[in-house]
Amino acid sequence: MTFVDSSDHGVSKLEAYLYYHGLRGNRKLGPKLIYRTSTDIFSPPSGPSQDLRVMQLLTVHEHEHAKIAQHNLWRKIRDETVELLDHKQIKLTSVDLVRFRWEEQTEDGRGKTVTSRVTIWIGVRPDSTNGDAAFNSAANIIELLKRHGIDDIDIAYRESEAQPLSGPILYAPVNDLHPLKTVIDWVTTPLSLPIAGLKTRHMQGTLGFYFKVGDDLYGVTARHVLFPDTEGNEAYRYDTPAPKKHVILMGNRGFDDLLASIQAHIGTFNNTLIVLEKSVKSHTARAAGGNQQAAADLMLLQQNLDDTKKKITELKKFFATLKRDWSEVNNRVIGHVVWSPPITGLNPPNGYTRDVCVIKLNKEKFLPNFRGTEIDAGKFMSLLDPWYDVPSEFDYPEDRIYQLKVILPTAKIKEPTSQDVKGDPTRFVFKRGLTTLTTVGRLNGFESHERRYGLWGNFDSVEAAVYPYDNDSGPFSRGGDSGAAIVGANNDIIAQLTGGAGPTGSSDITYGTPMEWLWNHVIKVEFPNAVLFFDVPANN
């Protein structure tokens, strides 16, 4: 048998690369397994015709393990695990609490759903840990759990990197029927606009949320979106005599991608137009010959033809407007940075990340079409509540614009509010980001420990964790989504997206700073008169 490493406890090469198959999509390799204590048997495929087992990542909530949820016990075990791994010189990148689910074939040929025990899932840097090192440290973690009276939790190690995921007035948002709905979102006023620094246009991120102080309007993103490593990590506060640190809508790549997407849509509609014109011509001839069905179909085809022509016209006008009014980068300036404290982790009392940057926005560009603290929801009611026979808690807004009204208390993160298609309790959340657009995920009931490695040392923090929706949905976030607001189905804002753990530029698990702490203990300290949820005058 070929092994990933030569240690006594190294798993086979096939198991290392195929055990987590499905976590990143049905046709993609999952994270590389180093070692696990679980007793399920991995059976490699016997040939090309045999399907691989597809693994899904599940959240953990109070009811899955009542004891670890009591008296903040997970927090104590998580911190002790990090200390133990450091003592063993394991290059950890994250400590997460998870479960896994997969389908197995029974003897009668039917499928059976299998859910793993609760698992402490440890991320380690690639090529840093072998099976023996993982085995020895896992044995110590098991002893640690026993001291707390716990003997039913598994330990698993996988390779992973923790990483940050880094003009004219803005348009009003549009509804689902608008011909520009697929391309206009990045130049409208709801949350999650793509932004970059005027002098760092190669770095892009997402505007997370707005707040007001008096008549002034502000936006918030993650500091690492606008401050490259070369600028250090010193506190920044705008001083009037100093030049402003301008923020623009869309970096170089974002604007080019927007123009390209409009051209692609025009091309698609032109192809549709050719087909529709041929169909209208043939149906017209058949209707003239007395074919009643052709006559009835002709009305629908003609309507589709007229609608397609209208869409092409609107897209061409929009493309010309963007080229004329937005190509000059100075026309895309939407504000300037007024405050950004140093990025810090393990902030008391909970260990959360402080990675925040406040931008004073140009009211002349926002207010004419501003709608308040809202996010473009997109169509995904069935994802937020997949049970067809149960009324959904999510009220899909008619105009796609989802109004945020409350902050979810951090203590509520551990409470599931819905069920997935298998009946597993969870709390669904969603976000709108620069790279992955609108995605739905599962908020874990227990927070994670994250560690990033850099030239100047390690960065540790405690994070709210979001897992992918399912095997087919792709990651909840990728590089460029940092700063986005993570929100729930009850008009609640939950966290600010700051990073993730997984392959470079993507994430198996997304991390965020809980909004209750970020708002009350960071932003409100600097802006005591800040208002997060506010009414917008009707004349706006």
Coordinates of C-alpha atoms in Angstrom, one line a residue:
M1 CA 0.0 0.0 0.0
T2 CA 1.3 3.4 -0.9
F3 CA 1.3 5.9 2.0
V4 CA 1.1 9.6 2.2
D5 CA 3.9 9.5 4.7
S6 CA 6.1 6.7 6.1
S7 CA 4.9 7.1 9.7
D8 CA 3.2 4.2 11.4
H9 CA -0.2 6.0 11.6
G10 CA -0.2 7.6 8.1
V11 CA -3.3 6.8 6.1
S12 CA -3.2 5.4 2.6
K13 CA -2.8 7.8 -0.3
L14 CA -6.2 7.0 -1.6
E15 CA -7.8 7.7 1.8
A16 CA -5.8 10.8 2.3
Y17 CA -7.1 12.4 -0.9
L18 CA -10.6 10.7 -1.2
Y19 CA -11.9 10.4 2.3
Y20 CA -13.3 14.0 2.3
H21 CA -14.5 13.7 -1.4
G22 CA -17.5 15.9 -1.9
L23 CA -16.8 18.7 0.6
R24 CA -15.7 21.0 -2.2
G25 CA -18.2 19.7 -4.7
N26 CA -19.2 16.3 -6.1
R27 CA -16.4 16.3 -8.7
K28 CA -13.7 17.8 -6.6
L29 CA -11.1 16.4 -4.2
G30 CA -11.7 17.4 -0.6
P31 CA -9.1 18.5 2.0
K32 CA -6.2 16.1 2.4
L33 CA -6.8 13.8 5.4
I34 CA -3.8 13.3 7.8
Y35 CA -5.3 11.2 10.6
R36 CA -8.6 10.4 12.2
T37 CA -9.9 8.6 15.2
S38 CA -13.3 7.7 13.8
T39 CA -14.0 4.0 13.2
D40 CA -15.9 4.2 9.9
I41 CA -14.2 2.1 7.2
F42 CA -13.0 3.9 4.1
S43 CA -13.5 1.7 1.0
P44 CA -11.6 2.9 -2.0
P45 CA -13.3 2.6 -5.4
S46 CA -12.7 -0.8 -7.0
G47 CA -12.8 0.7 -10.5
P48 CA -13.7 3.7 -12.6
S49 CA -17.4 2.7 -12.7
Q50 CA -17.8 2.8 -8.9
D51 CA -19.0 6.1 -7.4
L52 CA -17.1 7.6 -4.6
R53 CA -18.7 8.3 -1.3
V54 CA -19.7 11.9 -1.1
M55 CA -19.0 13.6 2.2
Q56 CA -21.0 16.7 3.5
L57 CA -19.9 19.0 6.3
L58 CA -22.6 19.6 9.0
T59 CA -22.9 22.1 11.8
V60 CA -23.1 21.3 15.5
H61 CA -25.6 22.7 17.9
E62 CA -26.6 22.2 21.5
H63 CA -28.8 19.2 21.0
E64 CA -26.0 17.3 19.1
H65 CA -23.8 17.4 22.2
A66 CA -25.5 18.8 25.3
K67 CA -22.5 18.5 27.6
I68 CA -20.0 20.4 25.5
A69 CA -22.6 23.2 25.2
Q70 CA -22.9 23.6 29.0
H71 CA -21.0 26.4 30.9
N72 CA -18.9 27.4 27.8
L73 CA -17.2 24.0 28.0
W74 CA -16.4 24.0 24.3
R75 CA -14.6 27.3 24.7
K76 CA -12.4 25.8 27.4
I77 CA -11.7 22.6 25.4
R78 CA -11.0 24.6 22.2
D79 CA -8.5 26.8 24.0
E80 CA -6.8 23.8 25.8
T81 CA -6.6 22.0 22.5
V82 CA -4.8 24.9 20.9
E83 CA -2.4 25.1 23.8
L84 CA -1.8 21.3 23.6
L85 CA -1.1 21.5 19.8
D86 CA 1.3 24.3 20.3
H87 CA 3.1 22.3 22.9
K88 CA 3.4 19.4 20.4
Q89 CA 4.6 21.9 17.7
I90 CA 1.7 21.1 15.4
K91 CA 1.3 23.9 12.8
L92 CA -2.4 24.3 13.3
T93 CA -4.5 26.7 11.2
S94 CA -7.9 26.1 12.7
V95 CA -9.8 24.1 15.4
D96 CA -13.4 23.6 14.4
L97 CA -16.3 21.6 15.8
V98 CA -18.1 19.7 13.0
R99 CA -20.0 16.6 11.9
F100 CA -20.0 14.7 8.6
R101 CA -22.8 13.0 6.7
W102 CA -22.7 10.6 3.8
E103 CA -24.8 7.9 2.1
E104 CA -23.9 4.2 2.3
Q105 CA -25.4 1.2 0.4
T106 CA -27.1 -1.4 2.5
E107 CA -27.1 -5.2 1.6
D108 CA -30.6 -4.8 0.0
G109 CA -29.3 -2.1 -2.3
R110 CA -31.0 0.8 -0.6
G111 CA -29.2 3.9 0.6
K112 CA -28.6 4.7 4.2
T113 CA -27.7 8.1 5.6
V114 CA -24.8 8.0 8.0
T115 CA -24.0 10.9 10.3
S116 CA -20.6 11.0 12.1
R117 CA -20.1 11.7 15.8
V118 CA -19.2 15.3 16.7
T119 CA -15.6 15.8 15.6
I120 CA -12.9 18.2 16.6
W121 CA -11.6 19.0 13.1
I122 CA -8.0 20.3 13.2
G123 CA -6.5 22.2 10.2
V124 CA -2.8 22.0 9.8
R125 CA -0.4 23.7 7.3
P126 CA 0.3 21.6 4.2
D127 CA 3.2 19.2 4.5
S128 CA 3.8 20.1 8.1
T129 CA 2.3 17.2 10.0
N130 CA 2.6 13.4 9.6
G131 CA 0.3 10.6 10.9
D132 CA 2.5 9.9 13.9
A133 CA 2.5 13.5 15.1
A134 CA -1.3 13.7 14.6
F135 CA -1.8 10.4 16.4
N136 CA 0.2 11.4 19.4
S137 CA -1.5 14.8 19.8
A138 CA -4.9 13.2 19.2
A139 CA -4.2 10.8 22.1
N140 CA -3.5 13.8 24.3
I141 CA -6.8 15.6 23.2
I142 CA -8.7 12.4 24.0
E143 CA -7.3 12.4 27.5
L144 CA -8.2 16.1 27.8
L145 CA -11.8 15.3 26.8
K146 CA -11.9 12.4 29.3
R147 CA -10.9 14.8 32.1
H148 CA -14.1 16.8 31.2
G149 CA -16.1 13.6 31.2
I150 CA -16.4 13.3 27.4
D151 CA -15.7 10.1 25.5
D152 CA -17.9 10.4 22.4
I153 CA -16.1 13.0 20.3
D154 CA -13.7 12.1 17.4
I155 CA -10.6 13.9 16.3
A156 CA -9.5 14.4 12.7
Y157 CA -6.7 16.3 11.0
R158 CA -6.7 17.8 7.5
E159 CA -4.4 20.1 5.6
S160 CA -5.8 23.6 5.3
E161 CA -4.7 27.3 5.2
A162 CA -6.4 30.1 7.1
Q163 CA -6.5 33.3 5.1
P164 CA -8.2 36.7 4.7
L165 CA -10.5 36.7 1.8
S166 CA -9.2 40.1 0.4
G167 CA -18.1 58.6 -10.3
P168 CA -21.7 59.1 -11.2
I169 CA -24.4 58.5 -8.6
L170 CA -25.1 54.9 -7.8
Y171 CA -28.3 53.4 -9.3
A172 CA -31.4 52.3 -7.5
P173 CA -31.8 48.6 -7.1
V174 CA -34.0 46.9 -9.7
N175 CA -36.6 44.1 -9.5
D176 CA -36.5 40.6 -11.0
L177 CA -38.3 41.7 -14.2
H178 CA -35.8 44.5 -15.0
P179 CA -33.7 43.9 -18.2
L180 CA -30.6 44.9 -16.3
K181 CA -31.1 42.9 -13.2
T182 CA -28.2 40.5 -14.0
V183 CA -25.6 43.2 -14.5
I184 CA -26.6 46.3 -12.6
D185 CA -26.2 45.1 -9.0
W186 CA -22.5 46.3 -8.6
V187 CA -23.5 49.9 -9.3
T188 CA -26.6 50.1 -7.1
T189 CA -26.9 51.2 -3.5
P190 CA -27.7 48.1 -1.4
L191 CA -25.0 46.5 0.8
S192 CA -22.1 44.4 -0.4
L193 CA -20.8 46.8 -3.1
P194 CA -17.4 45.7 -4.6
I195 CA -14.7 48.2 -3.5
A196 CA -11.0 48.9 -3.7
G197 CA -8.5 51.6 -2.7
L198 CA -7.9 54.3 -5.3
K199 CA -4.1 53.5 -5.0
T200 CA -4.5 49.8 -4.5
R201 CA -6.9 48.9 -7.2
H202 CA -5.5 45.4 -7.5
M203 CA -7.0 44.6 -4.1
Q204 CA -10.7 44.2 -4.0
G205 CA -13.3 43.5 -1.3
T206 CA -16.9 44.1 -0.2
L207 CA -18.6 46.9 1.5
G208 CA -20.3 45.2 4.5
F209 CA -22.9 47.6 6.0
Y210 CA -23.8 51.2 6.4
F211 CA -24.4 53.5 9.4
K212 CA -25.3 57.1 10.0
V213 CA -24.0 59.8 12.4
G214 CA -26.2 62.8 12.1
D215 CA -26.6 63.5 8.4
D216 CA -23.3 61.8 7.5
L217 CA -23.3 58.3 5.9
Y218 CA -20.6 55.7 6.5
G219 CA -19.8 52.3 5.2
V220 CA -17.8 49.5 6.9
T221 CA -15.5 46.9 5.4
A222 CA -12.5 44.8 6.6
R223 CA -9.2 46.7 7.1
H224 CA -7.2 44.2 5.0
V225 CA -9.3 45.1 1.9
L226 CA -7.9 48.6 1.8
F227 CA -4.6 48.4 3.7
P228 CA -1.9 46.2 2.1
D229 CA 0.7 44.6 4.4
T230 CA 3.3 47.0 3.1
E231 CA 1.4 49.9 4.9
G232 CA 1.9 48.2 8.3
N233 CA -0.7 47.7 11.0
E234 CA -0.8 51.1 12.7
A235 CA -4.0 52.9 13.7
Y236 CA -5.4 55.1 11.0
R237 CA -7.5 58.2 11.6
Y238 CA -8.1 60.8 8.8
D239 CA -6.6 64.1 9.7
T240 CA -7.9 67.1 7.7
P241 CA -4.5 68.4 6.4
A242 CA -3.5 64.9 5.2
P243 CA -4.4 63.6 1.7
K244 CA -7.5 61.4 1.8
K245 CA -7.3 57.6 1.4
H246 CA -10.0 57.4 -1.4
V247 CA -12.2 54.4 -1.9
I248 CA -13.5 53.5 -5.3
L249 CA -16.4 51.3 -6.6
M250 CA -14.8 48.2 -8.2
G251 CA -11.1 47.7 -8.7
N252 CA -9.5 47.3 -12.1
R253 CA -10.6 43.6 -12.5
G254 CA -14.1 44.3 -11.2
F255 CA -14.8 47.0 -13.7
D256 CA -13.4 45.1 -16.6
D257 CA -15.4 42.0 -15.5
L258 CA -18.6 44.1 -15.4
L259 CA -18.1 45.4 -18.9
A260 CA -17.3 41.9 -20.1
S261 CA -20.4 40.4 -18.5
I262 CA -22.6 43.0 -20.2
Q263 CA -21.1 42.1 -23.6
A264 CA -21.6 38.4 -22.9
H265 CA -25.3 39.0 -22.0
I266 CA -25.7 41.0 -25.2
G267 CA -24.2 38.1 -27.2
T268 CA -26.4 35.6 -25.6
F269 CA -29.5 37.6 -26.3
N270 CA -28.4 38.2 -29.9
N271 CA -28.3 34.4 -30.4
T272 CA -31.7 34.1 -28.8
L273 CA -33.0 36.8 -31.1
I274 CA -31.9 34.9 -34.2
V275 CA -33.8 31.7 -33.0
L276 CA -36.9 33.7 -32.1
E277 CA -37.0 35.5 -35.4
K278 CA -36.9 32.2 -37.3
S279 CA -39.6 30.8 -35.0
V280 CA -41.8 33.8 -35.5
K281 CA -41.4 33.6 -39.3
S282 CA -42.3 29.9 -39.5
H283 CA -45.2 30.2 -37.0
T284 CA -46.6 33.2 -39.0
A285 CA -46.7 31.1 -42.1
R286 CA -48.4 28.1 -40.3
A287 CA -50.9 30.4 -38.6
A288 CA -51.8 32.0 -42.0
G289 CA -52.6 28.5 -43.2
G290 CA -55.1 28.0 -40.4
N291 CA -53.0 26.2 -37.8
Q292 CA -54.7 27.4 -34.5
Q293 CA -51.9 26.1 -32.2
A294 CA -49.3 27.9 -34.3
A295 CA -51.4 31.1 -34.0
A296 CA -51.6 30.7 -30.2
D297 CA -47.8 30.0 -29.9
L298 CA -47.1 33.0 -32.2
M299 CA -48.4 35.4 -29.7
L300 CA -46.0 34.1 -27.0
L301 CA -43.1 34.0 -29.4
Q302 CA -43.7 37.6 -30.6
Q303 CA -43.8 38.7 -26.9
N304 CA -40.5 37.0 -26.2
L305 CA -39.0 38.5 -29.3
D306 CA -40.1 42.0 -28.3
D307 CA -38.8 41.5 -24.7
T308 CA -35.4 40.2 -26.0
K309 CA -35.0 43.2 -28.3
K310 CA -35.8 45.5 -25.3
K311 CA -33.2 43.8 -23.2
I312 CA -30.5 44.1 -25.9
T313 CA -31.4 47.8 -26.3
E314 CA -31.2 48.5 -22.5
L315 CA -27.9 46.5 -22.1
K316 CA -26.3 48.5 -25.0
K317 CA -27.4 51.8 -23.4
F318 CA -26.1 50.7 -20.0
F319 CA -22.8 49.6 -21.5
A320 CA -22.4 52.9 -23.2
T321 CA -23.2 54.8 -20.0
L322 CA -20.7 52.8 -18.0
K323 CA -18.0 53.4 -20.6
R324 CA -18.7 57.1 -20.7
D325 CA -19.3 57.9 -17.0
W326 CA -17.4 55.2 -15.1
S327 CA -14.3 54.3 -17.0
E328 CA -12.3 57.1 -15.5
V329 CA -11.4 55.8 -12.1
N330 CA -11.8 59.1 -10.3
N331 CA -15.5 59.0 -11.2
R332 CA -15.8 55.8 -9.2
V333 CA -14.6 57.4 -5.9
I334 CA -17.4 56.8 -3.4
G335 CA -15.7 58.1 -0.2
H336 CA -12.6 58.1 1.9
V337 CA -11.3 56.2 5.0
V338 CA -11.8 58.0 8.2
W339 CA -10.9 55.4 10.8
S340 CA -9.3 52.0 10.9
P341 CA -7.7 50.5 14.1
P342 CA -4.9 47.9 13.8
I343 CA -6.0 44.4 13.0
T344 CA -5.9 42.4 16.2
G345 CA -7.1 38.9 17.3
L346 CA -8.0 37.3 20.6
N347 CA -9.6 40.5 21.7
P348 CA -11.2 40.2 25.2
P349 CA -13.5 38.9 26.4
N350 CA -14.3 36.4 23.6
G351 CA -11.2 36.4 21.4
Y352 CA -12.8 37.8 18.3
T353 CA -11.0 39.5 15.4
R354 CA -11.0 43.3 15.0
D355 CA -10.5 43.8 11.3
V356 CA -12.5 46.9 10.5
C357 CA -12.3 50.0 8.3
V358 CA -14.8 52.9 8.3
I359 CA -15.4 54.9 5.1
K360 CA -17.2 58.3 5.0
L361 CA -19.3 58.0 1.9
N362 CA -20.1 60.6 -0.7
K363 CA -23.7 61.4 0.0
E364 CA -24.3 62.9 -3.4
K365 CA -23.6 59.5 -5.0
F366 CA -25.6 57.5 -2.5
L367 CA -28.6 59.4 -1.3
P368 CA -30.5 60.0 -4.5
N369 CA -31.2 56.2 -4.7
F370 CA -30.4 55.1 -1.2
R371 CA -32.7 52.6 0.5
G372 CA -31.1 52.1 3.9
T373 CA -29.5 49.0 5.5
E374 CA -30.5 46.4 3.0
I375 CA -28.9 43.6 0.9
D376 CA -29.8 42.3 -2.5
A377 CA -31.3 38.9 -1.7
G378 CA -31.5 37.1 -5.0
K379 CA -33.9 34.2 -5.4
F380 CA -33.3 31.4 -3.0
M381 CA -36.3 30.9 -0.8
S382 CA -36.2 27.1 -1.4
L383 CA -32.6 27.1 -0.1
L384 CA -33.4 28.9 3.1
D385 CA -36.3 26.5 3.8
P386 CA -36.0 23.3 1.8
W387 CA -39.0 21.6 3.5
Y388 CA -41.8 22.0 0.9
D389 CA -44.6 21.2 3.4
V390 CA -43.5 23.7 6.1
P391 CA -44.1 27.5 5.8
S392 CA -40.8 29.3 5.3
E393 CA -39.6 31.8 7.9
F394 CA -38.0 33.8 5.1
D395 CA -40.3 36.4 3.5
Y396 CA -38.8 36.9 0.0
P397 CA -39.0 40.6 -0.8
E398 CA -40.9 41.6 -3.9
D399 CA -38.1 43.9 -5.1
R400 CA -35.3 41.5 -4.1
I401 CA -34.1 44.0 -1.5
Y402 CA -33.9 42.5 1.9
Q403 CA -34.2 45.0 4.8
L404 CA -32.0 44.4 7.8
K405 CA -33.6 45.4 11.1
V406 CA -31.8 43.8 14.1
I407 CA -28.4 42.4 15.2
L408 CA -28.5 38.7 16.1
P409 CA -27.3 38.4 19.8
T410 CA -24.1 36.3 19.9
A411 CA -25.7 33.9 22.4
K412 CA -28.3 33.0 19.7
I413 CA -25.7 31.7 17.3
K414 CA -25.8 28.3 18.9
E415 CA -29.5 27.9 18.3
P416 CA -30.7 26.3 15.1
T417 CA -33.8 27.8 13.4
S418 CA -34.5 25.5 10.5
Q419 CA -33.9 22.0 9.1
D420 CA -32.1 20.8 6.0
V421 CA -33.5 18.3 3.5
K422 CA -32.5 15.4 5.7
G423 CA -34.2 17.0 8.7
D424 CA -31.0 18.0 10.4
P425 CA -31.4 21.2 12.5
T426 CA -29.3 24.1 11.4
R427 CA -29.4 27.9 11.0
F428 CA -29.2 29.1 7.4
V429 CA -27.4 32.3 6.6
F430 CA -26.5 34.2 3.4
K431 CA -24.3 36.9 2.2
R432 CA -23.7 38.9 -1.0
G433 CA -20.0 39.2 -1.9
L434 CA -17.8 40.5 -4.7
T435 CA -16.6 37.1 -5.9
T436 CA -19.2 34.5 -5.1
L437 CA -22.2 36.9 -5.2
T438 CA -25.2 35.6 -3.2
T439 CA -24.6 32.3 -1.4
V440 CA -26.4 30.4 1.4
G441 CA -24.5 28.6 4.1
R442 CA -25.0 27.0 7.6
L443 CA -24.0 28.9 10.7
N444 CA -22.2 26.6 13.2
G445 CA -23.5 26.6 16.8
F446 CA -19.9 26.6 18.2
E447 CA -17.1 29.1 17.4
S448 CA -13.8 28.2 15.9
H449 CA -10.2 29.0 16.6
E450 CA -8.3 30.3 13.5
R451 CA -4.5 30.9 13.0
R452 CA -2.9 32.6 10.1
Y453 CA 0.9 32.5 9.5
G454 CA 2.8 35.5 8.2
L455 CA 6.3 37.1 8.0
W456 CA 5.7 38.9 11.3
G457 CA 4.4 36.0 13.2
N458 CA 1.1 34.2 13.9
F459 CA -2.3 35.7 14.1
D460 CA -4.8 33.9 16.3
S461 CA -8.5 34.7 16.7
V462 CA -11.9 33.2 17.6
E463 CA -14.5 33.3 14.8
A464 CA -18.1 32.5 14.0
A465 CA -18.0 29.7 11.4
V466 CA -20.2 29.2 8.3
Y467 CA -20.2 25.9 6.4
P468 CA -21.2 25.4 2.8
Y469 CA -24.9 24.8 2.1
D470 CA -24.4 21.4 0.5
N471 CA -22.0 19.5 -1.8
D472 CA -23.3 21.3 -5.0
S473 CA -23.4 24.9 -3.8
G474 CA -19.7 25.6 -3.8
P475 CA -17.9 27.5 -1.1
F476 CA -19.8 30.1 0.9
S477 CA -17.0 32.6 0.2
R478 CA -13.8 33.1 -1.8
G479 CA -11.1 35.8 -2.0
G480 CA -12.7 39.2 -2.6
D481 CA -15.7 38.5 -0.3
S482 CA -14.0 39.9 2.8
G483 CA -16.0 42.7 4.5
A484 CA -19.4 41.3 3.4
A485 CA -22.3 41.1 5.9
I486 CA -23.4 37.6 6.9
V487 CA -27.2 37.8 7.5
G488 CA -30.0 35.6 8.6
A489 CA -33.6 34.8 7.6
N490 CA -35.1 37.0 10.3
N491 CA -33.9 40.4 9.0
D492 CA -30.9 40.0 11.2
I493 CA -27.2 40.9 10.6
I494 CA -25.0 38.2 12.2
A495 CA -21.3 38.8 11.4
Q496 CA -18.8 40.5 9.2
L497 CA -16.9 38.2 6.9
T498 CA -13.2 38.3 7.6
G499 CA -11.6 35.1 6.1
G500 CA -11.7 31.4 5.8
A501 CA -9.9 28.1 6.0
G502 CA -9.3 25.9 3.0
P503 CA -7.5 26.0 -0.3
T504 CA -5.8 29.2 -1.4
G505 CA -8.3 31.8 -2.5
S506 CA -11.3 29.8 -1.4
S507 CA -12.7 28.3 1.8
D508 CA -14.1 25.1 3.2
I509 CA -15.2 27.1 6.3
T510 CA -15.9 30.8 6.3
Y511 CA -15.1 32.9 9.3
G512 CA -16.6 36.1 10.6
T513 CA -16.6 38.5 13.5
P514 CA -20.0 38.5 15.4
M515 CA -21.8 41.7 14.7
E516 CA -23.0 42.2 18.3
W517 CA -19.4 42.6 19.5
L518 CA -18.2 44.5 16.4
W519 CA -20.9 47.0 16.6
N520 CA -21.2 47.6 20.4
H521 CA -17.6 47.2 21.4
V522 CA -15.7 48.5 18.4
I523 CA -17.6 50.9 16.2
K524 CA -19.9 52.4 18.8
V525 CA -16.8 53.1 21.0
E526 CA -15.3 55.3 18.2
F527 CA -18.7 56.6 16.9
P528 CA -20.9 56.8 20.0
N529 CA -23.8 58.5 18.0
A530 CA -23.8 55.9 15.2
V531 CA -27.1 54.5 14.1
L532 CA -27.2 51.2 12.2
F533 CA -30.8 50.8 11.3
F534 CA -32.4 54.0 10.1
D535 CA -35.3 55.3 8.0
V536 CA -34.5 57.0 4.7
P537 CA -36.6 60.0 3.7
A538 CA -39.2 59.3 1.0
N539 CA -37.8 61.9 -1.3
N540 CA -34.6 59.9 -1.6

